[in-house]
Amino acid sequence: MGFFKRFFGTKAGVRDSRLQAEAVDAAQGLDIDAAVAAHLQWKRQLQARLNEGGDPLLDGGPDCRDDRCDLGRWIHGRGRARLGTFPGFTELMAHHRLFHHVACNVVALNRAGKHADARRMMADQFESYSDRVTQDLRLLQQVVMQSGDTPPPQP
């Protein structure tokens, strides 16, 4: 149950049914698998646009604001209202914000003709924050899905 302690930051590291119920309630309306898939698809599309030499802002490219995608709306709404004080949630919020920030920097570098720099940032920082958002979402999923002796889903 180390995932429970990682998300909630509880000192005892034991499962508290009230905390889990809060996470389950907060996650209502958030399809974690769909959020992970959407971010992976978004990442693939940005990479493809860079590889093609096109403008990543066209055809549904990245939005610099982290509160406009489905996950961002949940994070800045129900998620923050219910889970905003817990370490696992604050990490998700920070990593998601940086995911969008770095994506915009990649686009800006590409538009400025600094294609090698854009690709390097994409491969390093963007990839790192993308992975962190996915890991944070899987941690939340483990907390939400954990019930009794049922094993949590694997990332």
Backbone as a chain_set.jsonl record, in Angstrom:
{"seq": "MGFFKRFFGTKAGVRDSRLQAEAVDAAQGLDIDAAVAAHLQWKRQLQARLNEGGDPLLDGGPDCRDDRCDLGRWIHGRGRARLGTFPGFTELMAHHRLFHHVACNVVALNRAGKHADARRMMADQFESYSDRVTQDLRLLQQVVMQSGDTPPPQP", "coords": {"N": [[0.809, -1.198, 0.0], [2.091, 1.149, -0.45], [1.569, 3.017, -2.398], [-0.67, 4.353, -1.498], [0.258, 5.817, 0.67], [2.108, 7.382, -0.722], [0.43, 8.97, -2.32], [-1.369, 10.292, -0.502], [0.297, 11.086, 1.537], [0.266, 10.204, 4.113], [1.403, 9.545, 7.362], [1.327, 7.117, 8.702], [0.981, 5.31, 6.691], [-1.016, 3.548, 6.212], [-4.083, 2.314, 4.894], [-6.723, 4.514, 4.765], [-10.063, 4.549, 4.966], [-11.731, 6.742, 4.732], [-10.159, 8.654, 3.413], [-9.708, 7.325, 1.012], [-12.338, 7.169, 0.08], [-12.814, 9.852, -0.351], [-11.05, 10.332, -2.486], [-12.163, 8.633, -4.415], [-14.67, 9.837, -4.739], [-13.855, 12.36, -5.648], [-12.717, 11.674, -8.068], [-14.856, 11.091, -9.65], [-16.327, 11.348, -12.773], [-13.929, 11.637, -14.043], [-12.161, 9.953, -16.356], [-9.606, 8.043, -16.026], [-8.011, 6.316, -17.583], [-8.732, 7.241, -20.12], [-7.78, 9.854, -19.929], [-5.015, 9.437, -19.755], [-4.611, 8.209, -22.246], [-5.398, 10.315, -23.942], [-3.423, 12.247, -23.421], [-1.161, 10.884, -24.314], [-1.8, 10.613, -27.016], [-1.909, 13.291, -27.77], [0.744, 13.985, -27.385], [1.955, 12.349, -29.336], [0.859, 13.494, -31.642], [1.943, 16.089, -31.557], [4.664, 15.47, -31.809], [4.642, 14.272, -34.352], [3.853, 16.447, -35.952], [6.051, 18.118, -35.603], [8.023, 16.541, -36.789], [7.114, 16.501, -39.391], [7.507, 19.062, -40.107], [5.548, 20.914, -39.946], [3.258, 23.426, -38.626], [2.801, 23.158, -35.287], [0.682, 24.342, -33.924], [-1.523, 24.359, -35.488], [-4.533, 22.658, -36.479], [-5.663, 21.62, -34.009], [-3.537, 21.697, -32.205], [-1.231, 22.055, -29.397], [-2.381, 23.615, -26.393], [-1.461, 26.341, -24.509], [-2.396, 26.781, -21.995], [-3.091, 25.074, -19.007], [-5.566, 24.406, -18.115], [-7.565, 23.81, -19.874], [-7.815, 21.423, -21.299], [-9.484, 18.218, -20.949], [-8.482, 16.823, -18.687], [-7.153, 18.926, -17.379], [-9.288, 20.634, -16.768], [-10.606, 19.047, -14.898], [-8.574, 18.831, -12.941], [-8.269, 21.531, -12.108], [-10.758, 22.011, -11.135], [-12.955, 19.99, -9.734], [-11.008, 18.124, -8.829], [-8.948, 19.669, -7.503], [-10.515, 20.934, -5.585], [-11.285, 18.819, -3.94], [-9.013, 17.215, -3.476], [-6.804, 18.796, -3.275], [-4.883, 19.305, -1.258], [-3.234, 17.159, -0.953], [-0.131, 15.42, -1.395], [0.221, 13.716, -3.706], [-1.686, 14.68, -5.465], [-0.935, 17.382, -5.761], [1.487, 17.069, -7.03], [0.66, 15.916, -9.471], [-0.797, 18.089, -10.491], [1.236, 20.055, -10.771], [3.036, 18.766, -12.552], [1.374, 18.433, -14.771], [0.855, 21.095, -15.451], [3.456, 21.907, -16.168], [3.885, 20.182, -18.306], [2.18, 21.285, -20.267], [3.336, 23.853, -20.424], [5.981, 23.343, -21.318], [5.358, 22.153, -23.761], [4.385, 24.357, -25.154], [6.699, 25.867, -25.266], [8.222, 24.225, -26.91], [6.771, 24.488, -29.279], [7.133, 27.243, -29.71], [9.918, 27.398, -30.11], [10.12, 25.853, -32.425], [8.615, 27.396, -34.232], [10.267, 29.594, -34.335], [12.225, 28.725, -35.925], [14.131, 27.163, -34.768], [14.59, 24.296, -34.941], [16.094, 22.015, -34.167], [16.534, 22.559, -31.473], [13.896, 22.557, -30.585], [13.205, 19.869, -31.034], [15.006, 18.647, -29.299], [14.143, 19.633, -26.803], [11.639, 18.515, -26.812], [12.261, 15.796, -26.71], [13.548, 15.621, -24.254], [12.687, 17.398, -21.84], [9.857, 17.617, -22.329], [9.09, 14.956, -22.764], [9.767, 13.891, -20.277], [7.987, 15.261, -18.482], [5.581, 14.428, -19.545], [5.687, 11.671, -19.033], [5.674, 11.806, -16.246], [3.142, 12.905, -15.677], [1.55, 10.771, -16.555], [2.406, 8.764, -14.748], [1.561, 9.933, -12.329], [-1.203, 9.967, -12.721], [-1.686, 7.217, -12.842], [-1.021, 6.527, -10.234], [-3.066, 7.843, -8.812], [-5.146, 6.356, -9.88], [-4.611, 3.837, -8.771], [-5.134, 4.352, -6.07], [-7.873, 4.987, -6.175], [-8.974, 2.659, -7.271], [-8.333, 0.669, -5.479], [-9.638, -1.691, -3.394], [-10.421, -3.478, -0.67], [-9.098, -6.683, -0.969], [-8.538, -6.579, -3.629], [-6.262, -6.431, -6.225], [-4.396, -3.513, -7.285], [-4.657, -1.873, -10.519], [-2.172, -2.441, -13.041], [0.388, -0.18, -14.116]], "CA": [[0.0, 0.0, 0.0], [2.948, 2.316, -0.523], [0.962, 4.01, -3.277], [-1.605, 5.138, -0.699], [1.084, 6.768, 1.416], [2.685, 8.339, -1.688], [-0.575, 9.929, -2.773], [-1.94, 11.091, 0.58], [1.329, 11.58, 2.441], [-0.038, 9.811, 5.48], [2.581, 9.052, 8.076], [1.186, 5.712, 9.064], [1.071, 4.496, 5.48], [-2.107, 2.585, 6.176], [-5.232, 2.774, 4.114], [-7.787, 5.168, 5.516], [-11.227, 4.441, 4.079], [-12.271, 8.081, 4.478], [-9.335, 9.268, 2.377], [-9.99, 6.653, -0.251], [-13.673, 7.588, -0.356], [-12.656, 11.214, -0.875], [-10.427, 10.213, -3.801], [-13.15, 8.027, -5.316], [-15.66, 10.866, -5.027], [-13.206, 13.408, -6.455], [-12.423, 11.148, -9.407], [-16.093, 10.936, -10.418], [-16.305, 12.154, -13.984], [-12.595, 11.596, -14.646], [-11.779, 8.646, -16.879], [-8.142, 8.104, -15.931], [-7.441, 5.675, -18.772], [-8.937, 8.155, -21.249], [-6.874, 10.997, -19.75], [-3.681, 8.97, -20.143], [-4.621, 8.02, -23.703], [-5.464, 11.632, -24.593], [-2.118, 12.896, -23.334], [-0.246, 10.166, -25.201], [-2.163, 10.976, -28.383], [-1.513, 14.69, -27.934], [2.199, 13.948, -27.514], [2.262, 11.78, -30.66], [0.504, 14.48, -32.661], [2.946, 17.16, -31.519], [5.891, 14.916, -32.38], [4.435, 14.094, -35.79], [3.857, 17.774, -36.585], [7.45, 18.584, -35.623], [8.741, 15.733, -37.776], [6.647, 16.888, -40.72], [7.887, 20.445, -40.354], [4.355, 21.751, -39.923], [3.03, 24.276, -37.467], [2.086, 22.359, -34.289], [-0.501, 25.002, -33.381], [-2.653, 24.147, -36.375], [-5.245, 21.379, -36.382], [-5.818, 21.116, -32.646], [-2.255, 21.588, -31.519], [-1.227, 22.262, -27.953], [-2.862, 24.832, -25.769], [-0.495, 26.684, -23.468], [-3.051, 26.781, -20.688], [-3.27, 23.717, -18.504], [-6.905, 24.239, -17.569], [-8.528, 23.725, -20.974], [-8.046, 20.028, -21.698], [-10.382, 17.548, -20.005], [-7.769, 16.577, -17.434], [-6.91, 20.215, -16.732], [-10.55, 21.118, -16.182], [-10.826, 18.267, -13.678], [-7.554, 19.215, -11.962], [-8.533, 22.869, -11.577], [-12.107, 22.046, -10.592], [-13.288, 18.984, -8.715], [-9.805, 17.529, -8.256], [-8.321, 20.577, -6.538], [-11.446, 21.185, -4.489], [-11.384, 17.662, -3.051], [-7.731, 16.549, -3.203], [-5.758, 19.793, -3.472], [-3.859, 19.389, -0.21], [-2.463, 15.922, -0.867], [1.076, 15.457, -2.225], [0.05, 13.067, -5.006], [-2.453, 15.57, -6.331], [-0.159, 18.588, -6.082], [2.483, 16.668, -8.036], [-0.066, 15.802, -10.741], [-1.119, 19.442, -10.949], [2.48, 20.704, -11.207], [3.553, 18.084, -13.742], [0.472, 18.733, -15.878], [1.116, 22.488, -15.838], [4.749, 21.937, -16.862], [3.654, 19.491, -19.577], [1.655, 22.288, -21.205], [4.319, 24.932, -20.56], [7.072, 22.87, -22.172], [4.804, 21.976, -25.115], [4.345, 25.684, -25.779], [8.082, 26.238, -25.568], [8.597, 23.435, -28.092], [6.127, 25.137, -30.417], [7.786, 28.54, -29.923], [11.233, 27.135, -30.709], [9.889, 25.391, -33.787], [8.181, 28.549, -35.025], [11.412, 30.497, -34.479], [13.196, 28.088, -36.803], [15.11, 26.421, -33.959], [14.012, 22.961, -34.997], [16.893, 21.078, -33.367], [16.248, 22.86, -30.064], [12.528, 22.092, -30.332], [13.241, 18.402, -30.937], [15.735, 18.296, -28.083], [13.245, 19.9, -25.676], [10.576, 17.514, -26.911], [12.804, 14.507, -26.276], [14.014, 15.661, -22.865], [11.75, 17.938, -20.848], [8.469, 17.282, -22.617], [8.932, 13.515, -22.525], [9.827, 13.692, -18.829], [6.734, 15.692, -17.856], [4.533, 13.545, -20.038], [5.788, 10.442, -18.242], [5.284, 12.094, -14.86], [1.68, 13.025, -15.641], [1.024, 9.413, -16.65], [2.67, 8.092, -13.468], [0.692, 10.537, -11.319], [-2.56, 9.482, -12.963], [-1.734, 5.795, -12.456], [-1.033, 6.503, -8.771], [-4.445, 8.165, -8.438], [-5.964, 5.206, -10.257], [-4.399, 2.791, -7.766], [-5.853, 4.749, -4.858], [-9.308, 4.912, -6.443], [-9.388, 1.292, -7.58], [-8.004, -0.246, -4.392], [-10.744, -2.004, -2.483], [-10.231, -4.778, -0.022], [-7.944, -7.455, -1.422], [-8.409, -6.476, -5.075], [-4.987, -5.787, -6.572], [-4.546, -2.329, -8.12], [-4.253, -2.082, -11.914], [-0.762, -2.196, -13.333], [0.592, 0.939, -15.06]], "C": [[0.848, 1.256, 0.0], [2.375, 3.407, -1.403], [0.014, 4.909, -2.498], [-0.843, 6.214, 0.077], [1.678, 7.814, 0.467], [1.665, 9.382, -2.112], [-1.018, 10.854, -1.648], [-0.903, 11.656, 1.537], [1.079, 11.221, 3.889], [1.184, 9.192, 6.123], [2.493, 7.57, 8.375], [1.31, 4.796, 7.855], [0.002, 3.43, 5.4], [-3.268, 3.186, 5.407], [-6.304, 3.326, 5.044], [-9.002, 5.214, 4.59], [-11.847, 5.805, 3.793], [-11.479, 8.787, 3.385], [-9.601, 8.63, 1.021], [-11.354, 7.062, -0.785], [-13.622, 8.998, -0.94], [-12.058, 11.178, -2.28], [-11.407, 9.638, -4.816], [-14.185, 9.064, -5.713], [-15.08, 11.949, -5.932], [-12.999, 12.951, -7.888], [-13.675, 10.891, -10.236], [-16.039, 11.875, -11.619], [-14.943, 12.21, -14.658], [-12.319, 10.164, -15.074], [-10.259, 8.665, -16.978], [-7.497, 7.46, -17.148], [-7.581, 6.581, -19.995], [-8.013, 9.367, -21.149], [-5.452, 10.623, -20.144], [-3.609, 8.83, -21.661], [-4.632, 9.354, -24.443], [-4.114, 12.332, -24.551], [-1.089, 12.198, -24.218], [-0.528, 10.512, -26.663], [-1.714, 12.401, -28.699], [0.0, 14.775, -28.161], [2.605, 13.416, -28.887], [1.966, 12.784, -31.77], [1.511, 15.622, -32.707], [4.252, 16.681, -32.152], [5.771, 14.767, -33.891], [4.475, 15.43, -36.515], [5.27, 18.337, -36.645], [8.23, 17.839, -36.697], [8.366, 16.103, -39.205], [7.072, 18.306, -41.085], [6.704, 21.39, -40.388], [4.283, 22.6, -38.675], [2.21, 23.489, -36.452], [0.851, 23.031, -33.712], [-1.731, 24.827, -34.27], [-3.299, 22.794, -36.104], [-5.257, 20.807, -34.967], [-4.518, 20.905, -31.915], [-2.35, 21.979, -30.06], [-1.774, 23.621, -27.537], [-1.913, 25.115, -24.609], [-1.109, 26.685, -22.075], [-3.346, 25.351, -20.261], [-4.671, 23.456, -17.961], [-7.979, 24.088, -18.654], [-8.768, 22.306, -21.474], [-8.941, 19.381, -20.642], [-9.712, 17.317, -18.659], [-7.55, 17.886, -16.685], [-8.159, 20.795, -16.1], [-10.861, 20.354, -14.897], [-9.837, 18.689, -12.591], [-7.916, 20.537, -11.303], [-9.936, 23.015, -10.982], [-12.267, 21.072, -9.441], [-12.045, 18.4, -8.044], [-9.184, 18.408, -7.18], [-9.23, 20.823, -5.343], [-11.45, 20.043, -3.471], [-10.04, 17.098, -2.616], [-6.547, 17.513, -3.169], [-4.669, 19.865, -2.432], [-2.947, 18.165, -0.151], [-1.285, 15.938, -1.839], [0.921, 14.833, -3.605], [-0.716, 13.938, -5.981], [-1.642, 16.804, -6.71], [0.944, 18.274, -7.089], [1.834, 16.533, -9.407], [-0.336, 17.187, -11.319], [0.125, 20.153, -11.486], [3.014, 20.074, -12.485], [2.68, 18.371, -14.963], [0.693, 20.164, -16.375], [2.423, 22.583, -16.629], [4.686, 21.221, -18.206], [3.176, 20.49, -20.628], [2.661, 23.41, -21.459], [5.446, 24.522, -21.513], [6.577, 22.651, -23.602], [4.773, 23.315, -25.838], [5.744, 26.184, -26.112], [8.598, 25.481, -26.786], [8.025, 24.092, -29.345], [6.825, 26.461, -30.737], [9.156, 28.364, -30.573], [11.077, 26.709, -32.165], [9.5, 26.55, -34.701], [9.32, 29.533, -35.279], [12.496, 29.898, -35.372], [14.274, 27.311, -36.066], [14.628, 24.974, -33.809], [14.784, 21.945, -34.157], [16.637, 21.296, -31.878], [14.851, 22.37, -29.681], [12.507, 20.574, -30.164], [13.944, 17.946, -29.666], [14.849, 18.505, -26.845], [12.109, 18.883, -25.645], [11.056, 16.182, -26.334], [13.18, 14.491, -24.797], [12.905, 16.104, -21.91], [10.31, 17.502, -21.093], [8.207, 15.81, -22.315], [8.904, 13.226, -21.023], [8.512, 14.085, -18.156], [5.552, 14.858, -18.326], [4.513, 12.244, -19.234], [5.327, 10.669, -16.807], [3.771, 12.243, -14.724], [1.056, 11.632, -15.685], [1.224, 8.658, -15.334], [1.76, 8.619, -12.365], [-0.751, 10.056, -11.478], [-2.697, 8.014, -12.573], [-1.729, 5.648, -10.934], [-2.443, 6.81, -8.264], [-5.36, 6.982, -8.748], [-5.813, 4.071, -9.243], [-5.17, 3.107, -6.49], [-7.355, 4.557, -5.047], [-9.761, 3.468, -6.6], [-9.152, 0.314, -6.437], [-9.216, -0.461, -3.502], [-10.526, -3.407, -1.945], [-8.97, -5.458, -0.507], [-7.75, -7.398, -2.932], [-7.099, -5.786, -5.42], [-5.212, -4.562, -7.451], [-4.129, -2.625, -9.545], [-2.791, -1.756, -12.11], [-0.627, -1.048, -14.31], [1.022, 0.476, -16.421]], "O": [[0.38, 2.32, 0.406], [2.651, 4.588, -1.193], [-0.1, 6.098, -2.798], [-1.257, 7.372, 0.126], [1.743, 8.995, 0.808], [2.003, 10.558, -2.248], [-1.04, 12.072, -1.822], [-1.188, 12.602, 2.271], [1.617, 11.859, 4.793], [1.905, 8.412, 5.501], [3.492, 6.855, 8.304], [1.701, 3.636, 7.987], [0.108, 2.503, 4.598], [-3.405, 4.404, 5.293], [-6.727, 2.663, 5.991], [-8.958, 5.857, 3.54], [-12.426, 6.008, 2.726], [-12.061, 9.446, 2.524], [-9.706, 9.321, 0.008], [-11.505, 7.279, -1.987], [-14.313, 9.296, -1.914], [-12.504, 11.908, -3.165], [-11.472, 10.107, -5.952], [-14.544, 9.167, -6.886], [-15.737, 12.4, -6.871], [-13.095, 13.751, -8.818], [-13.574, 10.512, -11.403], [-15.738, 13.061, -11.479], [-14.818, 12.778, -15.743], [-12.252, 9.264, -14.237], [-9.698, 9.24, -17.91], [-6.534, 7.999, -17.693], [-6.663, 6.679, -20.808], [-7.517, 9.854, -22.165], [-4.76, 11.407, -20.794], [-2.649, 9.283, -22.285], [-3.952, 9.506, -25.457], [-3.703, 12.946, -25.536], [-0.234, 12.858, -24.809], [0.4, 10.683, -27.454], [-1.196, 12.668, -29.783], [0.473, 15.531, -29.009], [3.498, 13.969, -29.528], [2.733, 12.907, -32.725], [1.888, 16.071, -33.79], [4.87, 17.402, -32.935], [6.7, 15.101, -34.625], [5.073, 15.533, -37.586], [5.645, 18.967, -37.635], [9.011, 18.443, -37.432], [9.192, 16.028, -40.115], [7.001, 18.697, -42.249], [6.835, 22.539, -40.81], [5.129, 22.507, -37.785], [1.048, 23.177, -36.712], [0.041, 22.363, -33.069], [-2.852, 25.116, -33.849], [-2.662, 21.894, -35.556], [-4.903, 19.647, -34.755], [-4.418, 20.007, -31.078], [-3.446, 22.209, -29.547], [-1.639, 24.621, -28.242], [-1.602, 24.221, -23.822], [-0.388, 26.598, -21.081], [-3.794, 24.528, -21.06], [-4.929, 22.389, -17.404], [-9.169, 24.226, -18.373], [-9.832, 22.023, -22.023], [-9.13, 19.94, -19.562], [-10.302, 17.583, -17.613], [-7.745, 17.94, -15.471], [-8.099, 21.381, -15.019], [-11.324, 20.941, -13.919], [-10.23, 18.883, -11.441], [-7.874, 20.655, -10.078], [-10.253, 24.046, -10.389], [-11.782, 21.298, -8.333], [-12.03, 18.203, -6.829], [-8.922, 17.944, -6.07], [-8.757, 20.911, -4.21], [-11.602, 20.28, -2.272], [-9.923, 16.559, -1.515], [-5.403, 17.077, -3.045], [-3.613, 20.44, -2.697], [-1.989, 18.143, 0.623], [-1.414, 16.408, -2.97], [1.441, 15.372, -4.581], [-0.435, 13.938, -7.18], [-1.665, 17.225, -7.867], [1.295, 19.122, -7.91], [2.397, 16.986, -10.403], [-0.123, 17.42, -12.509], [0.07, 20.783, -12.542], [3.404, 20.789, -13.408], [3.196, 18.533, -16.068], [0.714, 20.41, -17.582], [2.482, 23.268, -17.65], [5.37, 21.62, -19.149], [3.702, 20.535, -21.74], [2.813, 23.862, -22.594], [5.812, 25.281, -22.41], [7.302, 22.935, -24.555], [5.105, 23.386, -27.021], [5.945, 26.85, -27.127], [9.331, 26.04, -27.602], [8.719, 24.234, -30.351], [7.079, 26.763, -31.903], [9.508, 29.107, -31.489], [11.825, 27.16, -33.033], [10.005, 26.662, -35.818], [9.345, 30.219, -36.301], [13.557, 30.494, -35.553], [15.233, 26.848, -36.683], [14.308, 24.508, -32.716], [14.175, 21.1, -33.502], [16.533, 20.337, -31.113], [14.649, 21.835, -28.591], [11.862, 20.057, -29.252], [13.528, 16.976, -29.032], [14.811, 17.659, -25.952], [11.678, 18.448, -24.577], [10.345, 15.529, -25.57], [13.13, 13.438, -24.16], [12.268, 15.278, -21.257], [9.623, 17.067, -20.168], [7.208, 15.468, -21.681], [8.108, 12.411, -20.557], [7.98, 13.324, -17.348], [4.62, 14.617, -17.559], [3.454, 11.78, -18.809], [4.663, 9.812, -16.223], [3.185, 11.757, -13.757], [0.129, 11.347, -14.927], [0.308, 7.987, -14.861], [1.246, 7.845, -11.558], [-1.433, 9.773, -10.493], [-3.726, 7.614, -12.028], [-2.366, 4.74, -10.401], [-2.954, 6.114, -7.387], [-6.246, 6.654, -7.96], [-6.797, 3.417, -8.899], [-5.788, 2.222, -5.899], [-8.028, 4.02, -4.168], [-10.827, 3.098, -6.108], [-9.728, -0.774, -6.436], [-9.751, 0.486, -2.926], [-10.459, -4.382, -2.693], [-7.888, -4.872, -0.461], [-6.887, -8.094, -3.467], [-6.846, -4.672, -4.959], [-6.122, -4.562, -8.28], [-3.329, -3.532, -9.775], [-2.238, -0.895, -11.425], [-1.427, -0.932, -15.239], [1.23, 1.297, -17.315]]}, "num_chains": 1, "name": "protein.A"}
